[in-house]
Short mmCIF file of C-alpha atoms and ligand atoms in Angstrom, two decimals:
data_model
loop_
_atom_site.label_atom_id
_atom_site.label_comp_id
_atom_site.label_asym_id
_atom_site.label_seq_id
_atom_site.Cartn_x
_atom_site.Cartn_y
_atom_site.Cartn_z
CA UNK A 1 82.46 -119.47 -210.70
CA UNK A 2 82.40 -117.92 -207.03
CA UNK A 3 78.97 -117.21 -205.39
CA UNK A 4 77.88 -115.64 -202.59
CA UNK A 5 77.52 -118.08 -200.00
CA UNK A 6 73.53 -118.30 -198.37
CA UNK A 7 72.68 -116.52 -195.35
CA UNK A 8 69.27 -116.21 -194.00
CA UNK A 9 67.51 -113.01 -195.16
CA UNK A 10 66.43 -111.95 -191.65
CA UNK A 11 68.78 -109.11 -189.79
CA UNK A 12 71.88 -110.78 -188.36
CA UNK A 13 73.71 -109.50 -185.15
CA UNK A 14 77.26 -107.90 -185.16
CA UNK A 15 79.22 -111.35 -184.14
CA UNK A 16 77.58 -113.50 -187.01
CA UNK A 17 77.87 -110.93 -189.50
CA UNK A 18 81.69 -110.82 -188.39
CA UNK A 19 82.27 -114.06 -189.68
CA UNK A 20 80.11 -115.13 -192.37
CA UNK A 21 78.68 -111.34 -194.07
CA UNK A 22 80.24 -111.13 -197.79
CA UNK A 23 81.78 -115.02 -197.82
CA UNK A 24 81.77 -115.82 -201.70
CA UNK A 25 82.33 -119.68 -202.50
CA UNK A 26 83.98 -121.11 -205.70
CA UNK A 27 82.69 -124.40 -207.32
CA UNK A 28 84.82 -126.29 -204.40
CA UNK A 29 82.32 -124.93 -201.48
CA UNK A 30 85.54 -124.41 -199.23
CA UNK A 31 84.67 -123.25 -195.60
CA UNK A 32 87.62 -120.97 -195.24
CA UNK A 33 87.38 -117.46 -197.87
CA UNK A 34 89.60 -118.50 -200.70
CA UNK A 35 92.84 -116.06 -201.47
CA UNK A 36 91.98 -115.02 -205.37
CA UNK A 37 95.77 -113.85 -205.59
CA UNK A 38 95.38 -113.15 -209.44
CA UNK A 39 95.82 -109.68 -211.42
CA UNK A 40 93.30 -110.02 -213.77
CA UNK A 41 90.31 -112.58 -215.19
CA UNK A 42 89.94 -114.42 -218.42
CA UNK A 43 86.93 -112.91 -220.76
CA UNK A 44 84.77 -115.97 -222.53
CA UNK A 45 84.93 -114.04 -225.43
CA UNK A 46 85.72 -110.15 -226.57
CA UNK A 47 82.13 -109.72 -226.43
CA UNK A 48 82.26 -110.10 -223.20
CA UNK A 49 85.31 -107.91 -222.08
CA UNK A 50 83.48 -104.93 -223.96
CA UNK A 51 80.55 -105.76 -221.75
CA UNK A 52 83.03 -105.71 -218.61
CA UNK A 53 84.15 -102.37 -219.97
CA UNK A 54 80.68 -100.86 -220.41
CA UNK A 55 79.65 -101.92 -217.15
CA UNK A 56 76.64 -104.48 -218.61
CA UNK A 57 78.65 -107.37 -217.39
CA UNK A 58 79.12 -107.33 -213.76
CA UNK A 59 82.05 -109.57 -212.96
CA UNK A 60 86.05 -108.89 -212.45
CA UNK A 61 88.38 -107.01 -214.53
CA UNK A 62 91.39 -106.33 -213.19
CA UNK A 63 92.62 -106.52 -209.67
CA UNK A 64 93.73 -102.60 -209.25
CA UNK A 65 89.79 -102.00 -209.18
CA UNK A 66 88.47 -104.61 -207.67
CA UNK A 67 89.48 -108.58 -206.77
CA UNK A 68 86.83 -111.52 -205.11
CA UNK A 69 89.01 -111.89 -201.64
CA UNK A 70 88.87 -107.47 -201.55
CA UNK A 71 85.38 -107.52 -201.97
CA UNK A 72 85.10 -110.21 -199.06
CA UNK A 73 86.60 -107.73 -197.09
CA UNK A 74 84.71 -104.45 -198.30
CA UNK A 75 81.57 -106.38 -197.95
CA UNK A 76 81.70 -107.66 -194.78
CA UNK A 77 83.18 -104.37 -193.53
CA UNK A 78 80.31 -102.58 -194.59
CA UNK A 79 78.17 -104.90 -193.33
CA UNK A 80 79.81 -104.53 -189.57
CA UNK A 81 79.72 -100.97 -190.05
CA UNK A 82 75.93 -100.34 -191.67
CA UNK A 83 77.71 -98.30 -194.27
CA UNK A 84 75.90 -98.63 -197.75
CA UNK A 85 79.41 -99.58 -199.40
CA UNK A 86 83.54 -99.74 -198.85
CA UNK A 87 86.38 -99.75 -200.54
CA UNK A 88 89.84 -101.12 -199.10
CA UNK A 89 93.17 -99.68 -199.60
CA UNK A 90 96.76 -100.54 -199.06
CA UNK A 91 97.21 -98.98 -195.87
CA UNK A 92 95.17 -96.74 -193.56
CA UNK A 93 97.13 -93.80 -194.59
CA UNK A 94 95.88 -94.38 -198.58
CA UNK A 95 92.14 -94.79 -197.27
CA UNK A 96 92.42 -91.21 -195.27
CA UNK A 97 93.92 -89.81 -198.19
CA UNK A 98 91.70 -91.09 -200.33
CA UNK A 99 88.72 -90.26 -198.31
CA UNK A 100 89.59 -86.81 -198.42
CA UNK A 101 91.29 -86.11 -202.34
CA UNK A 102 88.94 -88.02 -204.05
CA UNK A 103 85.96 -85.05 -203.51
CA UNK A 104 87.66 -82.22 -202.23
CA UNK A 105 88.76 -79.94 -204.74
CA UNK A 106 90.95 -76.87 -205.45
CA UNK A 107 89.88 -73.95 -203.82
CA UNK A 108 87.58 -75.60 -200.86
CA UNK A 109 88.18 -76.04 -197.64
CA UNK A 110 88.79 -78.57 -194.89
CA UNK A 111 88.29 -77.85 -191.25
CA UNK A 112 89.79 -80.73 -189.20
CA UNK A 113 90.58 -81.58 -185.75
CA UNK A 114 94.19 -80.09 -184.12
CA UNK A 115 94.73 -83.91 -182.65
CA UNK A 116 95.33 -85.69 -185.31
CA UNK A 117 97.84 -88.78 -186.09
CA UNK A 118 100.57 -87.39 -187.42
CA UNK A 119 100.64 -88.53 -191.27
CA UNK A 120 96.67 -86.94 -191.30
CA UNK A 121 97.96 -84.07 -189.89
CA UNK A 122 100.60 -83.73 -193.04
CA UNK A 123 97.96 -84.37 -195.31
CA UNK A 124 95.73 -81.59 -194.44
CA UNK A 125 98.20 -79.13 -193.46
CA UNK A 126 101.07 -79.82 -196.16
CA UNK A 127 99.75 -81.98 -198.63
CA UNK A 128 96.21 -80.73 -199.66
CA UNK A 129 97.90 -76.87 -199.74
CA UNK A 130 100.40 -77.66 -202.34
CA UNK A 131 96.78 -78.88 -204.60
CA UNK A 132 95.21 -75.35 -203.58
CA UNK A 133 92.99 -77.26 -200.60
CA UNK A 134 93.16 -74.67 -197.67
CA UNK A 135 92.12 -76.05 -194.20
CA UNK A 136 91.63 -74.45 -190.23
CA UNK A 137 92.73 -76.89 -187.78
CA UNK A 138 90.37 -76.66 -184.76
CA UNK A 139 90.55 -78.01 -180.84
CA UNK A 140 88.26 -80.81 -181.69
CA UNK A 141 86.27 -80.79 -178.35
CA UNK A 142 84.89 -77.08 -179.02
CA UNK A 143 81.93 -77.22 -180.98
CA UNK A 144 82.06 -72.85 -181.16
CA UNK A 145 85.67 -73.32 -182.95
CA UNK A 146 84.11 -75.73 -185.78
CA UNK A 147 81.19 -73.69 -186.22
CA UNK A 148 83.68 -70.16 -186.55
CA UNK A 149 85.80 -71.99 -189.21
CA UNK A 150 83.42 -72.93 -191.89
CA UNK A 151 83.61 -70.77 -194.53
CA UNK A 152 81.48 -70.76 -198.18
CA UNK A 153 83.61 -73.19 -199.56
CA UNK A 154 84.01 -75.58 -196.64
CA UNK A 155 83.54 -79.26 -197.96
CA UNK A 156 85.01 -81.23 -195.78
CA UNK A 157 85.73 -81.51 -191.90
CA UNK A 158 87.67 -84.44 -190.42
CA UNK A 159 88.77 -85.77 -187.08
CA UNK A 160 89.22 -88.90 -185.27
CA UNK A 161 87.96 -89.92 -181.81
CA UNK A 162 89.31 -91.19 -179.37
CA UNK A 163 92.28 -89.08 -180.70
CA UNK A 164 95.84 -90.40 -181.08
CA UNK A 165 97.53 -90.57 -178.13
CA UNK A 166 95.62 -87.95 -175.94
CA UNK A 167 92.47 -90.18 -176.10
CA UNK A 168 90.23 -87.35 -176.14
CA UNK A 169 86.37 -87.79 -177.03
CA UNK A 170 84.97 -85.55 -179.77
CA UNK A 171 81.04 -84.83 -179.83
CA UNK A 172 80.19 -86.92 -183.71
CA UNK A 173 76.74 -86.08 -183.59
CA UNK A 174 77.17 -82.47 -183.07
CA UNK A 175 80.16 -81.95 -185.17
CA UNK A 176 78.06 -83.63 -187.91
CA UNK A 177 75.42 -81.28 -187.37
CA UNK A 178 77.92 -78.17 -187.76
CA UNK A 179 79.04 -80.03 -190.82
CA UNK A 180 75.72 -80.90 -192.72
CA UNK A 181 74.43 -77.20 -192.39
CA UNK A 182 77.73 -75.94 -193.94
CA UNK A 183 76.83 -78.40 -196.92
CA UNK A 184 79.77 -80.10 -195.85
CA UNK A 185 80.90 -83.58 -194.97
CA UNK A 186 81.95 -85.01 -192.08
CA UNK A 187 84.78 -87.83 -192.26
CA UNK A 188 85.64 -90.15 -189.41
CA UNK A 189 89.17 -91.97 -188.58
CA UNK A 190 87.64 -94.42 -186.52
CA UNK A 191 90.90 -96.72 -185.91
CA UNK A 192 91.05 -95.98 -181.73
CA UNK A 193 87.47 -96.72 -181.31
CA UNK A 194 87.39 -99.78 -183.49
CA UNK A 195 84.09 -100.82 -185.70
CA UNK A 196 83.14 -102.51 -182.26
CA UNK A 197 83.07 -100.02 -179.88
CA UNK A 198 81.71 -97.37 -182.09
CA UNK A 199 79.32 -96.71 -185.11
CA UNK A 200 80.34 -93.30 -186.39
CA UNK A 201 77.87 -93.16 -189.19
CA UNK A 202 74.90 -94.00 -186.95
CA UNK A 203 75.94 -91.23 -185.10
CA UNK A 204 75.37 -88.96 -188.18
CA UNK A 205 78.86 -89.04 -189.53
CA UNK A 206 79.01 -89.59 -193.60
CA UNK A 207 82.79 -91.17 -194.34
CA UNK A 208 84.61 -93.47 -191.91
CA UNK A 209 88.09 -94.80 -192.30
CA UNK A 210 89.76 -97.39 -190.94
CA UNK A 211 93.81 -98.17 -191.10
CA UNK A 212 93.00 -102.19 -190.56
CA UNK A 213 96.76 -102.32 -190.07
CA UNK A 214 95.61 -101.98 -186.64
CA UNK A 215 92.80 -103.95 -184.25
CA UNK A 216 91.58 -105.26 -187.75
CA UNK A 217 94.03 -107.46 -188.56
CA UNK A 218 94.75 -107.77 -185.02
CA UNK A 219 98.14 -109.61 -185.01
CA UNK A 220 100.58 -107.35 -186.21
CA UNK A 221 101.16 -108.98 -189.88
CA UNK A 222 99.27 -106.72 -192.90
CA UNK A 223 98.69 -103.39 -193.40
CA UNK A 224 95.56 -102.28 -194.83
CA UNK A 225 92.86 -99.70 -194.99
CA UNK A 226 89.25 -98.97 -196.33
CA UNK A 227 87.11 -96.25 -196.51
CA UNK A 228 82.90 -96.99 -195.76
CA UNK A 229 80.17 -94.33 -196.53
CA UNK A 230 76.75 -94.08 -198.97
CA UNK A 231 77.11 -96.19 -202.20
CA UNK A 232 77.11 -92.67 -204.34
CA UNK A 233 80.15 -91.31 -202.40
CA UNK A 234 82.11 -95.00 -202.54
CA UNK A 235 81.14 -95.83 -206.02
CA UNK A 236 81.63 -92.30 -207.38
CA UNK A 237 84.17 -90.32 -206.71
CA UNK A 238 85.94 -92.62 -204.03
CA UNK A 239 86.02 -95.51 -206.53
CA UNK A 240 87.53 -93.03 -209.28
CA UNK A 241 89.96 -92.06 -207.04
CA UNK A 242 91.55 -95.22 -205.91
CA UNK A 243 90.90 -97.21 -209.35
CA UNK A 244 92.89 -94.67 -211.11
CA UNK A 245 95.45 -93.82 -208.45
CA UNK A 246 96.30 -97.26 -207.53
CA UNK A 247 96.42 -97.95 -203.76
CA UNK A 248 94.73 -101.45 -203.88
CA UNK A 249 94.89 -103.76 -201.34
CA UNK A 250 96.69 -106.94 -201.60
CA UNK A 251 93.98 -110.20 -201.62
CA UNK A 252 96.67 -112.00 -199.64
CA UNK A 253 96.20 -109.12 -197.34
CA UNK A 254 92.40 -108.58 -197.65
CA UNK A 255 92.08 -112.42 -196.77
CA UNK A 256 94.02 -111.88 -193.36
CA UNK A 257 92.04 -108.67 -192.49
CA UNK A 258 88.82 -111.07 -193.16
CA UNK A 259 90.04 -113.79 -191.17
CA UNK A 260 91.06 -110.92 -188.24
CA UNK A 261 87.30 -109.76 -188.55
CA UNK A 262 86.07 -112.66 -187.42
CA UNK A 263 88.00 -112.74 -184.37
CA UNK A 264 87.88 -108.81 -184.19
CA UNK A 265 84.98 -108.57 -181.33
CA UNK A 266 86.44 -111.14 -179.14
CA UNK A 267 90.21 -109.71 -179.19
CA UNK A 268 88.92 -106.04 -178.29
CA UNK A 269 86.47 -107.04 -175.69
CA UNK A 270 89.09 -108.49 -173.70
CA UNK A 271 92.09 -105.83 -174.69
CA UNK A 272 89.18 -102.99 -173.13
CA UNK A 273 88.82 -104.92 -170.40
CA UNK A 274 92.31 -105.25 -169.68
CA UNK A 275 93.05 -101.70 -170.58
CA UNK A 276 90.39 -100.46 -168.20
CA UNK A 277 91.87 -102.66 -165.15
CA UNK A 278 95.86 -100.93 -166.06
CA UNK A 279 93.89 -97.75 -166.49
CA UNK A 280 92.81 -98.11 -162.93
CA UNK A 281 96.13 -99.28 -161.71
CA UNK A 282 97.90 -96.91 -162.95
CA UNK A 283 95.57 -93.76 -162.03
CA UNK A 284 96.29 -94.89 -158.44
CA UNK A 285 100.13 -95.04 -158.21
CA UNK A 286 102.67 -92.86 -157.33
CA UNK A 287 104.81 -92.93 -160.02
CA UNK A 288 102.06 -91.95 -162.66
CA UNK A 289 100.85 -87.95 -162.32
CA UNK A 290 97.98 -89.10 -165.10
CA UNK A 291 96.20 -91.76 -166.66
CA UNK A 292 94.00 -91.13 -169.21
CA UNK A 293 91.40 -93.73 -170.06
CA UNK A 294 87.69 -92.43 -171.79
CA UNK A 295 85.30 -94.46 -169.99
CA UNK A 296 87.41 -93.51 -166.20
CA UNK A 297 85.38 -91.24 -164.05
CA UNK A 298 88.14 -88.63 -164.35
CA UNK A 299 88.19 -88.54 -167.71
CA UNK A 300 86.68 -85.03 -169.18
CA UNK A 301 84.77 -86.22 -171.76
CA UNK A 302 83.41 -89.84 -169.97
CA UNK A 303 79.71 -89.08 -170.32
CA UNK A 304 80.24 -88.70 -174.05
CA UNK A 305 82.44 -91.32 -174.11
CA UNK A 306 79.86 -93.47 -172.48
CA UNK A 307 77.20 -91.89 -175.24
CA UNK A 308 79.14 -92.57 -178.08
CA UNK A 309 81.15 -95.91 -177.31
CA UNK A 310 80.46 -99.01 -176.09
CA UNK A 311 83.86 -99.34 -174.21
CA UNK A 312 86.68 -97.43 -173.46
CA UNK A 313 89.01 -98.53 -176.33
CA UNK A 314 92.08 -100.76 -176.18
CA UNK A 315 94.49 -97.95 -175.38
CA UNK A 316 95.64 -96.28 -171.98
CA UNK A 317 97.79 -93.04 -172.22
CA UNK A 318 99.68 -91.83 -169.09
CA UNK A 319 102.37 -89.53 -168.05
CA UNK A 320 105.31 -91.04 -165.64
CA UNK A 321 106.79 -88.74 -162.61
CA UNK A 322 109.48 -86.92 -164.24
CA UNK A 323 110.22 -86.22 -168.00
CA UNK A 324 111.92 -87.93 -171.35
CA UNK A 325 114.49 -89.86 -169.05
CA UNK A 326 111.93 -91.77 -166.79
CA UNK A 327 109.68 -92.54 -169.72
CA UNK A 328 112.53 -94.32 -171.46
CA UNK A 329 113.48 -95.98 -168.13
CA UNK A 330 109.85 -97.32 -167.84
CA UNK A 331 109.72 -98.53 -171.59
CA UNK A 332 112.88 -99.81 -171.25
CA UNK A 333 112.33 -101.70 -167.91
CA UNK A 334 109.15 -103.69 -169.68
CA UNK A 335 109.65 -107.01 -170.46
CA UNK A 336 106.17 -108.67 -171.54
CA UNK A 337 104.92 -105.40 -173.38
CA UNK A 338 106.94 -104.52 -176.33
CA UNK A 339 108.48 -101.17 -177.59
CA UNK A 340 107.02 -100.18 -181.35
CA UNK A 341 105.43 -97.14 -182.53
CA UNK A 342 102.33 -99.51 -183.85
CA UNK A 343 99.06 -100.45 -182.33
CA UNK A 344 95.75 -102.66 -181.94
CA UNK A 345 97.94 -106.03 -181.63
CA UNK A 346 96.99 -109.08 -179.43
CA UNK A 347 100.43 -108.22 -178.20
CA UNK A 348 100.59 -105.11 -175.63
CA UNK A 349 103.06 -102.53 -177.00
CA UNK A 350 104.00 -99.23 -175.70
CA UNK A 351 105.20 -95.85 -177.13
CA UNK A 352 106.77 -92.91 -176.52
CA UNK A 353 104.86 -90.30 -178.97
CA UNK A 354 107.03 -87.33 -178.44
CA UNK A 355 109.70 -88.77 -180.15
CA UNK A 356 107.77 -91.32 -182.30
CA UNK A 357 104.48 -90.77 -183.81
CA UNK A 358 104.68 -87.47 -183.08
CA UNK A 359 108.20 -86.00 -183.76
CA UNK A 360 107.31 -84.36 -186.85
CA UNK A 361 105.20 -81.47 -184.25
CA UNK A 362 106.91 -78.61 -183.28
CA UNK A 363 107.53 -78.81 -179.28
CA UNK A 364 104.79 -75.74 -179.21
CA UNK A 365 102.72 -78.04 -181.23
CA UNK A 366 103.26 -80.98 -179.06
CA UNK A 367 102.37 -78.75 -175.66
CA UNK A 368 99.06 -77.09 -177.24
CA UNK A 369 98.20 -80.98 -177.26
CA UNK A 370 99.27 -82.24 -174.10
CA UNK A 371 101.82 -84.57 -175.57
CA UNK A 372 104.85 -83.96 -173.00
CA UNK A 373 108.26 -85.51 -172.92
CA UNK A 374 106.61 -87.88 -169.72
CA UNK A 375 103.58 -89.21 -171.79
CA UNK A 376 103.27 -92.92 -173.01
CA UNK A 377 100.78 -94.99 -174.91
CA UNK A 378 99.73 -98.31 -173.82
CA UNK A 379 98.19 -100.34 -176.76
CA UNK A 380 96.88 -103.11 -174.44
CA UNK A 381 96.80 -106.59 -175.88
CA UNK A 382 94.71 -109.37 -175.17
CA UNK A 383 97.60 -111.14 -172.73
CA UNK A 384 96.60 -111.74 -168.84
CA UNK A 385 95.67 -108.52 -167.16
CA UNK A 386 98.00 -109.41 -164.19
CA UNK A 387 100.64 -110.29 -165.90
CA UNK A 388 100.73 -107.10 -167.65
CA UNK A 389 99.86 -105.01 -164.52
CA UNK A 390 102.96 -107.17 -162.67
CA UNK A 391 105.07 -105.76 -165.90
CA UNK A 392 104.02 -102.13 -165.47
CA UNK A 393 104.54 -102.28 -162.01
CA UNK A 394 108.03 -103.53 -162.02
CA UNK A 395 108.98 -101.11 -165.02
CA UNK A 396 107.31 -98.39 -162.81
CA UNK A 397 109.87 -99.73 -159.56
CA UNK A 398 112.39 -99.16 -162.29
CA UNK A 399 111.93 -95.54 -162.39
C1 PLP B 401 94.65 -92.71 -186.08
C2 PLP B 401 95.39 -93.58 -187.17
N1 PLP B 401 95.06 -93.14 -188.27
C3 PLP B 401 95.62 -93.79 -189.47
C4 PLP B 401 96.84 -94.40 -189.26
C5 PLP B 401 97.68 -94.82 -190.39
O1 PLP B 401 97.61 -96.39 -190.94
P1 PLP B 401 98.43 -97.24 -191.78
O2 PLP B 401 99.57 -97.08 -190.89
O3 PLP B 401 97.92 -98.64 -191.83
O4 PLP B 401 98.69 -96.25 -193.09
C6 PLP B 401 97.19 -94.40 -187.89
C7 PLP B 401 98.27 -95.46 -188.09
O5 PLP B 401 99.44 -95.57 -188.22
C8 PLP B 401 96.76 -94.23 -186.56
O6 PLP B 401 96.72 -94.17 -185.58
#
């Protein structure tokens, strides 16, 4: 029988929670969390099977519903985030889709910021309307627009902050107030901020989603996602949606994520320190026309960023002098930094959003969001900052 690994009852700090919370130990008392790679669970009797299915016996039933390794990951994440409960999913997009579609019904309405990851915009702009859910997209930094978009049938507000790739910062507390006055839930995609740098629930949000694929795995291996919120939401509509539609996280991937959480703070703090140095280097470089980093004094939302985050994120976005050809020349000349559309890895990664992550948007929609052909998004890793700056400097010289 696996049992909860003992921890003191007193409140523990995040670094301790990330290493110990949620662990279940089998009869072997293993140190590292086990991978329970099983589809199902054997019942002692028909009576016990019946009791599992009518929820009078609390054990596991089937790994589409829950699994001990996945439960460890969910409980550790909930403790870190300060959430009552959490459910893991196969990918970040499964988390976002479930967070929205589990409780918004046909005939209801969503308000979302325009600056969203491309697939999230697809869910809100293209998929939801096919099921009778309408939406209004707003400039996330304009509180009047959030307010004006509210309709009597508004059920959810959705935003990401910092945004991908322009690193805008939106006011979670202020948007939460507008959402709650309208009787709607505020859902935050907290991928860019990470659970270390920003706590949306403490700021007033109702639901938080992550692509665990990013910083939580943190070493570019497995896909995963997670949704966190109140016990009522998570064990109610969310659990029903996930259990019946089936985007379950594999126990193996949950184990990778659990181990990722142990080093999450170390990794993202180092990467954010690197990012801050790189942003300062880029901002002063003659071949860079704009460097965007939320904690720099020239960021338009720096005061808000410093109020609601504890670091400026692991991402830096910038425009090189010129256009697509110059941006491509720069990317092609990098040797340490790798070209990919992913982010949140220990390795530094460069992306040209206009031709990859945001290619689906029309040129006008990209222009409205400030995503030009000269823009590059750098996901900063945990390498030595001086080596990264040298790599970037050589590549800028190649333009
Ligand atoms: C902000 C944001 N949300 C959601 C996702 C989706 O995550 P996944 O690729 O794990 O489905 C991503 C990245 O892909 C992202 O950058």
